[in-house]
Coordinates of C-alpha atoms and ligand atoms in Angstrom, one line a residue:
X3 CA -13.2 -28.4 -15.2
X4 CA -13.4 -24.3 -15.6
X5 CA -10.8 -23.1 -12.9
X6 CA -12.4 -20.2 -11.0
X7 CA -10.1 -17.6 -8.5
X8 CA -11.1 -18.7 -5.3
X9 CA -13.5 -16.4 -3.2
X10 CA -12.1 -13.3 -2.1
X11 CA -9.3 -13.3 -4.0
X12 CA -8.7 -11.5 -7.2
X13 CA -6.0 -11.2 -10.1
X14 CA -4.4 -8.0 -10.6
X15 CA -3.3 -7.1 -14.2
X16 CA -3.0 -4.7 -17.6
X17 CA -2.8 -1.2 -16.0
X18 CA -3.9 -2.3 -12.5
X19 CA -0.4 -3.6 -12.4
X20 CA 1.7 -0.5 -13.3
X21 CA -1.2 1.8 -10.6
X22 CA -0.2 -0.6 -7.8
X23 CA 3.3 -0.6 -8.4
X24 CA 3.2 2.9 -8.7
X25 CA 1.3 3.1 -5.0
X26 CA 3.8 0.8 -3.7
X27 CA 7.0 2.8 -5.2
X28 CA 6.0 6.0 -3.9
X29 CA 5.1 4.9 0.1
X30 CA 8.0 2.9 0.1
X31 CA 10.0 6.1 -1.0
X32 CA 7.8 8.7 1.7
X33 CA 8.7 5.5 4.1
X34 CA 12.5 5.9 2.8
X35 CA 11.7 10.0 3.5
X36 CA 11.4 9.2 7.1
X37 CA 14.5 6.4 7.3
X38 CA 12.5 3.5 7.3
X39 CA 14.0 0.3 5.9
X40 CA 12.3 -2.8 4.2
X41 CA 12.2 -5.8 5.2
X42 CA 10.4 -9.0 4.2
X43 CA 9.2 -11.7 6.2
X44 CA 7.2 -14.7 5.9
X45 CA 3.6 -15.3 4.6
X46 CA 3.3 -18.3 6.7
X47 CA 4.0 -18.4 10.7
X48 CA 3.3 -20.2 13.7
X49 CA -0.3 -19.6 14.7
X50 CA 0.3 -19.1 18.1
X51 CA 2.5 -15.8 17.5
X52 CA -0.8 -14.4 16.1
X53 CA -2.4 -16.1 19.3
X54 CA -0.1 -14.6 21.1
X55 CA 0.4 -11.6 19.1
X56 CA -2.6 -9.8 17.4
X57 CA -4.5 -11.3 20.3
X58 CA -6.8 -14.2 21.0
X59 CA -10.1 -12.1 21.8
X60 CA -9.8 -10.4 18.2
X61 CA -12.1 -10.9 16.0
X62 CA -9.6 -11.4 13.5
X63 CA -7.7 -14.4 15.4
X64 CA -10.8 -15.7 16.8
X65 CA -12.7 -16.4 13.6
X66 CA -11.2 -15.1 10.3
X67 CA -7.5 -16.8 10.3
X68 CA -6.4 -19.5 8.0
X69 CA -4.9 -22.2 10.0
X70 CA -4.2 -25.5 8.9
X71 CA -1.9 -28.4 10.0
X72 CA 1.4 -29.1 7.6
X73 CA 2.9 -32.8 7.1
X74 CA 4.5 -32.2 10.3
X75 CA 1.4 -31.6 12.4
X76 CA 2.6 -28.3 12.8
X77 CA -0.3 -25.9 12.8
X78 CA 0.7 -23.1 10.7
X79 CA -1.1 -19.8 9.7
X80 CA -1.3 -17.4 6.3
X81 CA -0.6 -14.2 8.0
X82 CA -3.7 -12.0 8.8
X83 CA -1.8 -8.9 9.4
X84 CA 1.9 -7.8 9.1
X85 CA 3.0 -6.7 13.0
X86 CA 3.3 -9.9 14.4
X87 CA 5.7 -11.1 12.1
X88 CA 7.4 -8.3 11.7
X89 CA 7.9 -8.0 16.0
X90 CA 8.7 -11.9 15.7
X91 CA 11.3 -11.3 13.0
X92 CA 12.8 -8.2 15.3
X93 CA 13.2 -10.7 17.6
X94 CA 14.4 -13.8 16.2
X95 CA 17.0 -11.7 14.4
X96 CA 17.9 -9.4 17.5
X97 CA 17.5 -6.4 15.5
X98 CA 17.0 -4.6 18.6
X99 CA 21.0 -5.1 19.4
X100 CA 21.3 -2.3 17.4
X101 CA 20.4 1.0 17.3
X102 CA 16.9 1.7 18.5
X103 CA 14.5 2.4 17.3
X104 CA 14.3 -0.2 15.0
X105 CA 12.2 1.4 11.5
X106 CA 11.1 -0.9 9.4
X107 CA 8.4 -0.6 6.5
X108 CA 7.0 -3.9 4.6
X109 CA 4.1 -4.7 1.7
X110 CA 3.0 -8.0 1.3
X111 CA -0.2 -10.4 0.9
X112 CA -2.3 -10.9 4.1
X113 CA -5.4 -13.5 4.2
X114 CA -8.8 -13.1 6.4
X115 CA -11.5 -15.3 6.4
X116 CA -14.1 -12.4 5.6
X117 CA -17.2 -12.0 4.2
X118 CA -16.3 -10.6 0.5
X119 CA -17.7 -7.6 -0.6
X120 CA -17.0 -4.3 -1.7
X121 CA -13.5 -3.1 -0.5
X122 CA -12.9 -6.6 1.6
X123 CA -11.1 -9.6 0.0
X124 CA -9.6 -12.8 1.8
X125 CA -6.5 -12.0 0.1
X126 CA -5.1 -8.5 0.2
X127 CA -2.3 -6.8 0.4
X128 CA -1.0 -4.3 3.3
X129 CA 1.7 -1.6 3.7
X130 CA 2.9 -1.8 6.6
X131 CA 5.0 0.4 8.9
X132 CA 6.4 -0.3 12.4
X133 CA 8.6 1.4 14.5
X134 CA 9.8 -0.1 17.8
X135 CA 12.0 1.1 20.7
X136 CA 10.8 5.0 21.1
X137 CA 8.2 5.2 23.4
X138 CA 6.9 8.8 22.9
X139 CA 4.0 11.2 21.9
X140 CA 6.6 12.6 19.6
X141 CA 6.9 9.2 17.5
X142 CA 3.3 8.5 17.6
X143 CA 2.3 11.7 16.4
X144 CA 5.3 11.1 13.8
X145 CA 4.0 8.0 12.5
X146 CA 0.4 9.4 12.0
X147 CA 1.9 12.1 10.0
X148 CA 4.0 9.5 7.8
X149 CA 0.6 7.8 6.9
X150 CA -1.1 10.9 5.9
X151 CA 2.1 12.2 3.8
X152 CA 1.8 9.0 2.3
X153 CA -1.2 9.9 1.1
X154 CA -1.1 13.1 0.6
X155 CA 1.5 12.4 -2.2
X156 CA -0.3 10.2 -4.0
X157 CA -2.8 13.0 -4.4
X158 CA -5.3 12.2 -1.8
X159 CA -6.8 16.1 -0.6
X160 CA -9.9 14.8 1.6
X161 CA -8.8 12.3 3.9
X162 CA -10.5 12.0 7.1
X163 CA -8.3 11.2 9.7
X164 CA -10.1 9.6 13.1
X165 CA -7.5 9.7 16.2
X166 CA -8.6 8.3 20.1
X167 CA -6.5 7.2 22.6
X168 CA -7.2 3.9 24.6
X169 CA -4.6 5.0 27.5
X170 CA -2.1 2.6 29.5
X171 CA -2.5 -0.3 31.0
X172 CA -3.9 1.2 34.1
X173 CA -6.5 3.0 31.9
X174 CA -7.5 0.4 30.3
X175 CA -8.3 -2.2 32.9
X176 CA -10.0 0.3 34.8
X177 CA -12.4 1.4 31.3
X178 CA -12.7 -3.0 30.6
X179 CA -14.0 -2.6 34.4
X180 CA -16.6 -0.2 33.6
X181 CA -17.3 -1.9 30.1
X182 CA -18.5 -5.3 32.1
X183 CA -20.4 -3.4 34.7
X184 CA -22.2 -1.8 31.4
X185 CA -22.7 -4.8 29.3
X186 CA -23.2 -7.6 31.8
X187 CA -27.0 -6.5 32.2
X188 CA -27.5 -6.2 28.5
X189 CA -25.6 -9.1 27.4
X190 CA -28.8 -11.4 27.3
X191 CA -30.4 -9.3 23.9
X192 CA -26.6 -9.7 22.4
X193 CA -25.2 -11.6 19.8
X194 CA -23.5 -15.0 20.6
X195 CA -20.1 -13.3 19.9
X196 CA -20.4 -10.8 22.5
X197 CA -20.8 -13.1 24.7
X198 CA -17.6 -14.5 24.0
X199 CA -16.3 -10.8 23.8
X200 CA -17.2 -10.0 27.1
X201 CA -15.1 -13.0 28.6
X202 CA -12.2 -12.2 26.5
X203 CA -12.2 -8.5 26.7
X204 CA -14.9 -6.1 26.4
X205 CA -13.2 -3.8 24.2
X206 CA -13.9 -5.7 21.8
X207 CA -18.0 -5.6 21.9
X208 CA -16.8 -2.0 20.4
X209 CA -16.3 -3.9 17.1
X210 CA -19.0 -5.6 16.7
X211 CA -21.2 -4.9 13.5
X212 CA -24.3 -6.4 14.1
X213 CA -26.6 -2.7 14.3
X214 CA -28.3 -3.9 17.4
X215 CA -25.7 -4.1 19.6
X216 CA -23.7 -1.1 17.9
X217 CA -27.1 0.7 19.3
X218 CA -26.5 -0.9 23.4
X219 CA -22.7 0.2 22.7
X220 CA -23.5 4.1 21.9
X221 CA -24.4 4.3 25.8
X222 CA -21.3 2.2 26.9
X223 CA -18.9 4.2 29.0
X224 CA -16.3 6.5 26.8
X225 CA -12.5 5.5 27.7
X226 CA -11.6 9.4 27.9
X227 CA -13.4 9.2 31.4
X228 CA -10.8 6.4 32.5
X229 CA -7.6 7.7 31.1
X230 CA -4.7 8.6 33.3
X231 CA -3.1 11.3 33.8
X232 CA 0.0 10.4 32.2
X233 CA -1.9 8.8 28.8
X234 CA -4.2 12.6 29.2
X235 CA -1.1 14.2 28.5
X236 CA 0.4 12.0 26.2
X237 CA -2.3 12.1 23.9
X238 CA -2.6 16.0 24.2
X239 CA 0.9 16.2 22.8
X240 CA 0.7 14.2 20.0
X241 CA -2.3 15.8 19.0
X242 CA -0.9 19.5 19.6
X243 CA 2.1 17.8 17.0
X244 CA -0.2 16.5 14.6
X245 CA -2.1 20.3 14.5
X246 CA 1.0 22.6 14.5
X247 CA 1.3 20.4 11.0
X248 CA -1.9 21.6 10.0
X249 CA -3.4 17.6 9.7
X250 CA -7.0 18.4 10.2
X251 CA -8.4 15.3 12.7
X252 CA -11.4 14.2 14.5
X253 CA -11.1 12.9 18.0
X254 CA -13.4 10.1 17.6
X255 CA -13.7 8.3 21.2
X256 CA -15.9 4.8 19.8
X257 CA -12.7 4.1 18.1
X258 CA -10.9 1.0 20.0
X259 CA -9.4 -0.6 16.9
X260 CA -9.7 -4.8 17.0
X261 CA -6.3 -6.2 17.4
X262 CA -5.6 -6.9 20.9
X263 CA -2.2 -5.4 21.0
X264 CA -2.7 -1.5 21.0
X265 CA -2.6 0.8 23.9
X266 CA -2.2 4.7 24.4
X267 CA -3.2 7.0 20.9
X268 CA -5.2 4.7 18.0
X269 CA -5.5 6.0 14.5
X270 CA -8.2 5.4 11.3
X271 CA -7.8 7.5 8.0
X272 CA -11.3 7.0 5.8
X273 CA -11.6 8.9 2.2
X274 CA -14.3 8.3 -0.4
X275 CA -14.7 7.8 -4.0
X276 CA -15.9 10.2 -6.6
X277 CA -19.1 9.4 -6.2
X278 CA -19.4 9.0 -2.5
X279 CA -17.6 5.4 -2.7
X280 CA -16.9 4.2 0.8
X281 CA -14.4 1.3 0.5
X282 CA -13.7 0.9 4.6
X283 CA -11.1 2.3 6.6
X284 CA -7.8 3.4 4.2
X285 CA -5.5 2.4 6.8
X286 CA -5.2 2.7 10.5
X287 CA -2.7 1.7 13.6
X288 CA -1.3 3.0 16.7
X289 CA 0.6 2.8 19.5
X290 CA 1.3 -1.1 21.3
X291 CA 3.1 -1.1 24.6
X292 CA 3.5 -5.1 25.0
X293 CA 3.8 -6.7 22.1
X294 CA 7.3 -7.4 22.0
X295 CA 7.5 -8.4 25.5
X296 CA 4.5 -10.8 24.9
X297 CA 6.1 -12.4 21.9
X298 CA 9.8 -13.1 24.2
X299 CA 11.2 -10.1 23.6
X300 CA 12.5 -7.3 25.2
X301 CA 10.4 -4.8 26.7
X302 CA 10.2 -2.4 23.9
X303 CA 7.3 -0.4 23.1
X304 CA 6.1 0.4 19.1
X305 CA 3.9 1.9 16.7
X306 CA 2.9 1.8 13.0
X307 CA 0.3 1.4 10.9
X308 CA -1.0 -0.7 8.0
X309 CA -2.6 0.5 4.7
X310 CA -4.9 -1.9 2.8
X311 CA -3.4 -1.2 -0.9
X312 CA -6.4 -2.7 -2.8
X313 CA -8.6 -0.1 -1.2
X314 CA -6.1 2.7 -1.6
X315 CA -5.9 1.4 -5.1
X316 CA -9.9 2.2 -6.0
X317 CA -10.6 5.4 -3.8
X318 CA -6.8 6.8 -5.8
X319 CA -8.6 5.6 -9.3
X320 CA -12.2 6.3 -8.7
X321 CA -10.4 10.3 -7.7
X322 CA -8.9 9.6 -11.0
X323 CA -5.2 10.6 -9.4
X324 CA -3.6 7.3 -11.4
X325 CA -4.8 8.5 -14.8
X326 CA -1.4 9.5 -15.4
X327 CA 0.3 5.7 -15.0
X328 CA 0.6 3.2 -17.7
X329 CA 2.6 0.9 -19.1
X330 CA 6.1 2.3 -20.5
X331 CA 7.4 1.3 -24.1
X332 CA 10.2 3.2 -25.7
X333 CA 9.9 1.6 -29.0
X334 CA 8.3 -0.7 -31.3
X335 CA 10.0 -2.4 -34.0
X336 CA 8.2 -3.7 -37.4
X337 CA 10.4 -5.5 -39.6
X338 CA 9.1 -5.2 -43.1
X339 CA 10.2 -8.0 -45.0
X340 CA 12.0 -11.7 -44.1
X341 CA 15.2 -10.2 -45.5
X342 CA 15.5 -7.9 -42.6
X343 CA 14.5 -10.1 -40.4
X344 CA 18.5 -10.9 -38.9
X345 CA 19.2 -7.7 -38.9
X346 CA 15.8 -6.3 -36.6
X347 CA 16.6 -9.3 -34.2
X348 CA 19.9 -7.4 -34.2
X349 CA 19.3 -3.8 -33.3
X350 CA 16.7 -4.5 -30.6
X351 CA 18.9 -6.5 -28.9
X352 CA 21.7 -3.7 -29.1
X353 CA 18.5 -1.3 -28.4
X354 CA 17.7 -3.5 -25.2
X355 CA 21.0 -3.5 -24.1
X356 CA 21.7 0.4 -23.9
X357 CA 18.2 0.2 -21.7
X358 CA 16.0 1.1 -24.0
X359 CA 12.7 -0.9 -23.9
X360 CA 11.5 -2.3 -27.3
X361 CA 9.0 -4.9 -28.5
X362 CA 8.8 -6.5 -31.8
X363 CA 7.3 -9.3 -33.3
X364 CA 9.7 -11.7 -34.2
X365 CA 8.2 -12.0 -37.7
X366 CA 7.4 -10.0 -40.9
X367 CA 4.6 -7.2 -40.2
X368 CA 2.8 -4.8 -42.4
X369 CA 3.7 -0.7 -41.7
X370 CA 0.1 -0.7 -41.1
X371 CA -0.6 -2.9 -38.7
X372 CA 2.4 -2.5 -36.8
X373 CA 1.6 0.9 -35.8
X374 CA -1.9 0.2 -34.6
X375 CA 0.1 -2.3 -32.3
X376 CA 2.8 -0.3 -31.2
X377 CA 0.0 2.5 -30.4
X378 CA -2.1 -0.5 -28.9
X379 CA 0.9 -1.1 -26.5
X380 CA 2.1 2.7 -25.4
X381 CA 5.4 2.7 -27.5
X382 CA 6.6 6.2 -27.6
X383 CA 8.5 5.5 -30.6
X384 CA 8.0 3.0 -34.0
X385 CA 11.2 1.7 -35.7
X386 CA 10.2 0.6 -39.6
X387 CA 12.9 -1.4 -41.2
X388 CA 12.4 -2.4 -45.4
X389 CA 14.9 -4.2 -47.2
X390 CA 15.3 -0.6 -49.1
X391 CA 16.6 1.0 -45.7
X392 CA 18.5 -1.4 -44.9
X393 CA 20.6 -1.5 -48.3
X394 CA 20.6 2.7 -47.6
X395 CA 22.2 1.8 -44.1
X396 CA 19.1 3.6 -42.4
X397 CA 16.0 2.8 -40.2
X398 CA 12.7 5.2 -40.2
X399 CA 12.2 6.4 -37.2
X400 CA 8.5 7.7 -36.2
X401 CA 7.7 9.9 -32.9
X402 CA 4.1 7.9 -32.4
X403 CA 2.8 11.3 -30.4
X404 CA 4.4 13.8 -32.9
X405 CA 3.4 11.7 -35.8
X406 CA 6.7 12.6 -37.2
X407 CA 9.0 10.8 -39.1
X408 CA 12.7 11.1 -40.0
X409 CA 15.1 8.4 -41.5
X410 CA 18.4 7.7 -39.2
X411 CA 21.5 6.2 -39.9
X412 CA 21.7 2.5 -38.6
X413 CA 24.8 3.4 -36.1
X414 CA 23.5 6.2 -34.8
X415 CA 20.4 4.7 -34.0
X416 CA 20.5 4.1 -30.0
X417 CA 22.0 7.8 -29.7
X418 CA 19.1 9.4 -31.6
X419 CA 16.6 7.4 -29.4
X420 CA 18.7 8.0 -26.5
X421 CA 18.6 12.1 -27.0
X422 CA 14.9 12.0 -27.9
X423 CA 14.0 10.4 -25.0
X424 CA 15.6 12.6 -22.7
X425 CA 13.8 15.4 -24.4
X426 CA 10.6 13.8 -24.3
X427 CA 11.4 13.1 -20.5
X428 CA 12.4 16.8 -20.1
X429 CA 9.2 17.9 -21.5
X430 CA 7.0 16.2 -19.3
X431 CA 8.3 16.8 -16.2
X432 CA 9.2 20.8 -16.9
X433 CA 7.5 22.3 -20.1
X434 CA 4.5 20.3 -19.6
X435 CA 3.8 21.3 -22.9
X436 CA 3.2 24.9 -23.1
X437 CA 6.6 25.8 -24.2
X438 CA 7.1 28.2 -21.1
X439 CA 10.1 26.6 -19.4
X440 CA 11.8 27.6 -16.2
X441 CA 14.3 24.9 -15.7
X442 CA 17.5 25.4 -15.2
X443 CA 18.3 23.9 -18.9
X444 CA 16.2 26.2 -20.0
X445 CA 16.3 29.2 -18.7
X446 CA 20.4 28.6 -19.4
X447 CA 19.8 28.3 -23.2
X448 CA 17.2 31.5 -23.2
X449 CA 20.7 33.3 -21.6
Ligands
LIG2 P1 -6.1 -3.8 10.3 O1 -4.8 -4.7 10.2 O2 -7.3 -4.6 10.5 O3 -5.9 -2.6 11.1 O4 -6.2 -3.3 8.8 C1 -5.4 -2.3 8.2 C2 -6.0 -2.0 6.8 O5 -5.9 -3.1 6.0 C3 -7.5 -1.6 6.8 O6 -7.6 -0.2 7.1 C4 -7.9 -1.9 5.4 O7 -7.5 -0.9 4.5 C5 -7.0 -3.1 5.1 N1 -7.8 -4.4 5.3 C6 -8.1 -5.1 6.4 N2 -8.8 -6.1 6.1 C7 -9.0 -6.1 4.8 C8 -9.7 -7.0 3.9 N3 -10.4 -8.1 4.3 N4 -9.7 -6.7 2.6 C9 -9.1 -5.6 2.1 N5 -8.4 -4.7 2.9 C10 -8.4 -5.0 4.2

């Protein structure tokens, strides 16, 4: 039997790795910029908190989850997004006893029964960022702006940022009013599912993809006719925030977003490839008044947002902004002969533990060979031990970028790597090579 990954799904390794590690790192740290905290919680759930939660007239809930029964009869669910869970974990915790707002940031695998194609996978992974217990213009417009710097930090320079607002509650039931009124005598040239949408909640025929009825929704009535007062000026603020920042943004009132829970400002970031790649929607989020109250929790309102990581992955390597991120190796160590053999085992491991990464083969190796491989794998540094060296009490040392060599005594071996690291370090994040140096090191040294 030839084990295939099942559909959807992928393996992620070799560079792809080290890039997505590097994504995660750096939000987690703009996250951290903005006192967020991590926190994990489970893949698998109840299904009715995402019932409950994300909403049963989602499309998502509706017809993409992955539900099943465990031994216990239990039906149980592989998270489709991370908000529910994290609101439930709030909650079961009481994390909301202390100080609010609660700011918590997570990254972790989410499954959708989807059709797979370019940009869409049933399993993908999410950064996530929720805050809960500030309900103000102030933090929404503050969490848009954490998702663009985000971005922006990762190199991203033309992101397109779509922002609408969907009002209160009173807004909102007036606007599913005048959605009903609108549809009700179109219904019959629908699709199936908006039939069921227009039960549920008409927002949701917003969503729907089939061009037809995308065509009958470009004359439904616009939400900005419906909004309060109070969500008017709310939204006004938030974008008056978001432009004394200089974000450039599109008011873009189709968007609705398709999980049940949002109300007041909604957000969409888009980007493209090089070559005019369009992946989907980056990330997105908003503003939800209820959830926690829906889910047995106290009435606390939140926002956040969720980036899909694979996509953010290809748009940030097709605009080549990862080029620079590979797999790290300080040193690669050929033994030359079986005599030396004790001896290599030896200094790696003293090597390894001063925290200096090294690979070797375990056995003999040619000079040759051995640095092809430690080139193959990204060593910064080759380590050549011969029984001749060894009776001299030395080790060749060889810079693999320099391509220069130099023969060091065996005790002072970590401290020479140590130094010539740092300087190698030094020179890539200040002299960038061009010998014209305006660190404080350096400019000490020129004094
Ligand atoms: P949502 O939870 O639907 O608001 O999605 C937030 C982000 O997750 C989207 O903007 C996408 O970047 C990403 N995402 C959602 N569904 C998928 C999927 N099936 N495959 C890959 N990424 C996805």
């Amino acid at each position: 039997m030839n084990y295939q990954p099942i559909k959807g799904t992928h393996d992620i390794y070799g560079q792809e790795i080290e890039k997505s590690q590097y994504i995660e790192e750096l939000f987690s740290a703009v996250a951290e910029l903005y006192a967020y905290r991590k926190i994990e919680t489970p893949i698998l759930e109840y299904t009715a908190l995402f019932q409950r939660g994300t909403g049963e007239s989602s499309d998502v809930v509706r017809k993409e989850m992955y539900t099943f029964l465990d031994k216990g009869e239990r039906s149980l669910t592989l998270r489709p997004e991370m908000t529910a869970g994290i609101i439930r974990s709030i909650i079961s915790n009481k994390l909301y006893a202390d100080d609010l707002p609660i700011k918590l940031y997570s990254i972790g695998p989410c499954f959708r029964y989807e059709r797979p194609q370019l940009g869409r996978y049933r399993q993908f992974k999410q950064f996530s960022v929720e805050n809960l217990g500030s309900d103000s213009a102030r933090t929404d417009a503050e969490t848009v702006i954490l998702a663009m710097q985000c971005l922006y930090m990762l190199g991203f320079k033309d992101l397109e940022l779509k922002i609408n607002t969907i009002g209160d509650k009173e807004s909102r039931d007036a606007y599913r009013e005048a959605l009903k009124g609108y549809f009700s005598s179109k219904i019959d040239s629908m699709c199936e599912d908006c039939h069921q949408r227009l039960e549920l909640n008409p927002l949701r025929i917003l969503d729907c993809k089939v061009p037809e009825d995308q065509e009958i929704a470009k004359g439904a009535p616009k939400i900005k006719d419906y909004l309060s007062d109070a969500s008017q000026d709310r939204f006004a603020l938030t974008l008056s925030i978001i432009n004394d920042l200089g974000i450039e943004y599109e008011v873009d009132d189709s968007l609705v977003r398709g999980l049940d829970y949002y109300s007041e400002m909604v957000f969409e970031i888009h980007a493209k490839g090089e070559n005019g790649e369009d992946f989907g929607a980056i990330g997105g989020g908003g503003h939800y008044g209820g959830l926690s109250k829906e889910l047995g929790g106290p009435d606390l309102a939140g926002v956040g947002f969720a980036f899909g990581l694979e996509r953010v992955l290809s748009l940030a390597d097709s605009l080549h902004l990862l080029d620079h991120i590979k797999a790290e190796l300080d040193c690669y160590m050929i033994p030359m002969s079986e005599k030396v053999l004790n001896d290599s085992f030896n200094i790696v491991s003293e090597l390894r533990g001063n925290g200096i990464s090294v690979d070797s083969p375990l056995g003999v190796q040619k000079v040759g060979s051995g640095l092809k491989k430690a080139e193959r794998k990204g060593a910064k540094f080759a380590l050549i031990l011969g029984e001749d060296e060894l009776e001299k009490g030395v080790i060749q040392l060889k810079d693999l970028n320099k391509k220069e060599q130099i023969e060091v005594p065996l005790e002072e071996i970590s401290e020479q790597i140590e130094e010539l690291l740092e300087e190698k370090e030094h020179e890539h994040h200040c002299c960038h090579g061009d010998g014209e140096c305006h660190c404080h090191d350096h400019e000490k040294e020129e004094e």
